[in-house]
Each structure stands twice: as structure tokens, then as C-alpha cells.
mmCIF file of C-alpha atoms in Angstrom:
data_model
loop_
_atom_site.group_PDB
_atom_site.id
_atom_site.type_symbol
_atom_site.label_atom_id
_atom_site.label_comp_id
_atom_site.label_asym_id
_atom_site.label_seq_id
_atom_site.Cartn_x
_atom_site.Cartn_y
_atom_site.Cartn_z
ATOM 1 C CA MET A 38 0.000 0.000 0.000
ATOM 2 C CA LEU A 39 2.712 2.547 0.920
ATOM 3 C CA ASP A 40 5.802 3.431 -1.091
ATOM 4 C CA HIS A 41 7.366 5.702 1.515
ATOM 5 C CA VAL A 42 6.615 7.896 4.501
ATOM 6 C CA SER A 43 8.332 11.278 4.686
ATOM 7 C CA ILE A 44 8.678 13.487 7.749
ATOM 8 C CA THR A 45 10.538 16.697 8.536
ATOM 9 C CA VAL A 46 12.623 17.349 11.621
ATOM 10 C CA SER A 47 14.415 20.457 12.834
ATOM 11 C CA ASP A 48 17.433 18.541 14.202
ATOM 12 C CA ILE A 49 18.626 15.957 11.673
ATOM 13 C CA ALA A 50 21.508 14.804 13.923
ATOM 14 C CA ALA A 51 19.176 14.021 16.851
ATOM 15 C CA ALA A 52 16.771 12.270 14.496
ATOM 16 C CA GLU A 53 19.595 10.218 13.014
ATOM 17 C CA ARG A 54 20.790 9.053 16.454
ATOM 18 C CA PHE A 55 17.237 8.076 17.425
ATOM 19 C CA TYR A 56 16.249 6.346 14.169
ATOM 20 C CA ASP A 57 19.640 4.622 13.773
ATOM 21 C CA ALA A 58 19.102 3.064 17.213
ATOM 22 C CA ILE A 59 15.515 1.876 16.754
ATOM 23 C CA MET A 60 15.973 0.730 13.165
ATOM 24 C CA LYS A 61 19.043 -1.315 14.062
ATOM 25 C CA VAL A 62 17.129 -3.432 16.583
ATOM 26 C CA LEU A 63 14.331 -3.964 14.040
ATOM 27 C CA GLY A 64 16.810 -5.082 11.377
ATOM 28 C CA VAL A 65 16.069 -2.112 9.101
ATOM 29 C CA VAL A 66 19.000 -0.663 7.152
ATOM 30 C CA LYS A 67 19.844 2.949 6.361
ATOM 31 C CA VAL A 68 19.413 3.399 2.596
ATOM 32 C CA GLY A 69 20.993 6.814 2.302
ATOM 33 C CA ARG A 70 22.250 9.924 3.996
ATOM 34 C CA ARG A 71 22.947 13.533 3.069
ATOM 35 C CA ASP A 72 23.306 16.622 5.242
ATOM 36 C CA ASP A 73 19.563 17.297 4.918
ATOM 37 C CA TRP A 74 18.134 13.768 4.502
ATOM 38 C CA ILE A 75 18.299 10.219 5.864
ATOM 39 C CA GLY A 76 16.362 7.184 4.698
ATOM 40 C CA TYR A 77 15.666 3.739 6.145
ATOM 41 C CA GLY A 78 14.131 0.605 4.667
ATOM 42 C CA GLU A 79 14.195 -0.451 1.042
ATOM 43 C CA ARG A 80 13.802 2.165 -1.687
ATOM 44 C CA ALA A 81 11.503 1.123 -4.495
ATOM 45 C CA ARG A 82 12.969 0.519 -7.930
ATOM 46 C CA PRO A 83 11.391 -0.716 -11.168
ATOM 47 C CA ALA A 84 12.434 -4.289 -10.382
ATOM 48 C CA TYR A 85 11.295 -3.998 -6.729
ATOM 49 C CA PRO A 86 8.115 -1.895 -6.645
ATOM 50 C CA ASP A 87 6.817 -3.354 -3.356
ATOM 51 C CA ARG A 88 9.593 -1.944 -1.184
ATOM 52 C CA VAL A 89 8.847 0.703 1.454
ATOM 53 C CA TYR A 90 11.072 3.249 3.170
ATOM 54 C CA LEU A 91 11.056 6.085 5.687
ATOM 55 C CA SER A 92 12.421 9.431 4.481
ATOM 56 C CA ILE A 93 13.475 12.006 7.080
ATOM 57 C CA ARG A 94 14.269 15.517 5.861
ATOM 58 C CA LYS A 95 15.598 18.569 7.637
ATOM 59 C CA GLY A 96 12.959 21.257 7.794
ATOM 60 C CA ALA A 97 10.698 23.142 10.132
ATOM 61 C CA ARG A 98 9.607 21.315 13.249
ATOM 62 C CA PRO A 99 6.077 20.083 12.591
ATOM 63 C CA GLU A 100 3.517 21.950 14.672
ATOM 64 C CA GLU A 101 1.198 18.965 14.875
ATOM 65 C CA ALA A 102 3.792 16.283 15.604
ATOM 66 C CA SER A 103 1.641 14.852 18.374
ATOM 67 C CA GLY A 104 -0.944 13.778 15.787
ATOM 68 C CA ARG A 105 1.573 11.808 13.727
ATOM 69 C CA HIS A 106 1.924 8.110 14.432
ATOM 70 C CA TRP A 107 3.559 5.294 12.524
ATOM 71 C CA CYS A 108 4.194 1.726 13.494
ATOM 72 C CA PHE A 109 7.044 -0.628 12.588
ATOM 73 C CA LYS A 110 6.607 -4.401 12.446
ATOM 74 C CA ALA A 111 8.734 -6.479 14.801
ATOM 75 C CA LYS A 112 9.327 -10.181 14.245
ATOM 76 C CA TRP A 113 9.582 -10.986 17.946
ATOM 77 C CA ARG A 114 8.457 -9.465 21.222
ATOM 78 C CA THR A 115 12.094 -9.137 22.230
ATOM 79 C CA GLN A 116 12.536 -6.763 19.267
ATOM 80 C CA VAL A 117 9.712 -4.611 20.643
ATOM 81 C CA ASP A 118 11.496 -4.501 24.004
ATOM 82 C CA ALA A 119 14.832 -3.663 22.336
ATOM 83 C CA PHE A 120 13.134 -0.981 20.176
ATOM 84 C CA TRP A 121 11.840 0.754 23.307
ATOM 85 C CA ASP A 122 15.157 0.449 25.188
ATOM 86 C CA ALA A 123 17.171 1.730 22.203
ATOM 87 C CA GLY A 124 14.781 4.609 21.596
ATOM 88 C CA ILE A 125 14.908 5.771 25.213
ATOM 89 C CA ALA A 126 18.716 5.531 25.229
ATOM 90 C CA ALA A 127 18.898 7.553 21.984
ATOM 91 C CA GLY A 128 16.852 10.515 23.207
ATOM 92 C CA GLY A 129 13.271 9.348 22.740
ATOM 93 C CA THR A 130 10.625 9.581 25.447
ATOM 94 C CA ASP A 131 8.257 6.946 26.771
ATOM 95 C CA ASP A 132 4.722 6.954 25.389
ATOM 96 C CA GLY A 133 3.812 3.382 26.389
ATOM 97 C CA ALA A 134 6.236 0.750 27.675
ATOM 98 C CA PRO A 135 6.374 -2.674 25.985
ATOM 99 C CA GLY A 136 3.388 -4.863 26.734
ATOM 100 C CA LEU A 137 0.172 -6.428 25.509
ATOM 101 C CA ARG A 138 -2.539 -4.077 24.262
ATOM 102 C CA ASP A 139 -6.263 -4.684 23.900
ATOM 103 C CA TYR A 140 -6.337 -4.323 20.091
ATOM 104 C CA HIS A 141 -6.218 -8.141 19.841
ATOM 105 C CA THR A 142 -5.017 -10.969 22.096
ATOM 106 C CA SER A 143 -1.441 -11.037 20.763
ATOM 107 C CA TYR A 144 -0.867 -7.309 20.096
ATOM 108 C CA TYR A 145 2.457 -6.670 21.864
ATOM 109 C CA ALA A 146 3.676 -3.117 21.342
ATOM 110 C CA ALA A 147 5.755 -0.233 22.653
ATOM 111 C CA PHE A 148 5.298 3.476 21.971
ATOM 112 C CA LEU A 149 7.894 6.263 21.929
ATOM 113 C CA ARG A 150 8.085 9.932 21.020
ATOM 114 C CA ASP A 151 11.055 10.790 18.816
ATOM 115 C CA PRO A 152 13.091 13.938 19.638
ATOM 116 C CA GLU A 153 10.614 16.033 17.580
ATOM 117 C CA GLY A 154 7.534 14.637 19.355
ATOM 118 C CA ASN A 155 6.391 12.229 16.622
ATOM 119 C CA LYS A 156 4.783 9.050 17.965
ATOM 120 C CA VAL A 157 6.478 5.830 16.828
ATOM 121 C CA GLU A 158 5.466 2.293 17.675
ATOM 122 C CA ALA A 159 6.795 -1.216 17.234
ATOM 123 C CA VAL A 160 4.388 -4.156 17.275
ATOM 124 C CA CYS A 161 4.654 -7.933 17.236
ATOM 125 C CA HIS A 162 1.444 -9.784 16.360
ATOM 126 C CA HIS A 163 2.742 -13.239 17.339
ATOM 127 C CA ALA A 164 1.501 -14.975 20.479
ATOM 128 C CA VAL A 165 5.021 -15.497 21.818
#
């Protein structure tokens, strides 16, 4: 469904520290970096149109960051735990510690705010 998600941040260095940390524990690679841009995931190409990536650009701090929310898939619950730990250590703030949620019986997730206030989540849908 998605090709990419693009956000702006006022402090690209702080964003890079935060997203490097959480993406590493989720097994997501950095696909590029410039002074005003970083990208994670898999950039789409003609031979690989189903790939998805996150694009982070330097720009004005979003005024409505609190309304933004995106979720990353985790293969295991331990990745959700590591996502939260890495995000906190890299300058993120707690917005919901790892644990089961009531969305369905196996919805295990953690929520963070990145240094700009954007809400990010990692979820594992497996029972264990």
C-alpha cells in the first residue's frame, strides 16, 4: 500500500541518532544519507516496486507532531522490548512501555516519542 513515509525534523543529527538506534534493533538498514536527509528501509525501484522506506528531511519542526503516528513491524516481542530500550537511550521519550494491548489478544507493542515529538510504535502480532 505505501511506497514511503516522509517526515521533517528540525534537528537531523538528533533524528539520526534516534532512528539509527531503533531501526538497528528492528533489522532495518539505512538506505541513504545527506546533510539534509536520511532514509531507512528499502527504496523502491522498477524491479522492486513493493519496497517501502522512511524518508526524514531537515525542515521546520512540525507543529502537529503529536498527531503523527507510525508503526514498525517487529518479528519478535524481544525486538519490541529492544526498540523501546534503544529509543529511550537515543533521546526518545516513553509513550507506552512494551506490553500487551487490547487491540487483539497477541498485540504486543511499545510506543515512543522521537526527539521532535512524533509518535512511533513497534508491534509484534505473534503470540510469543
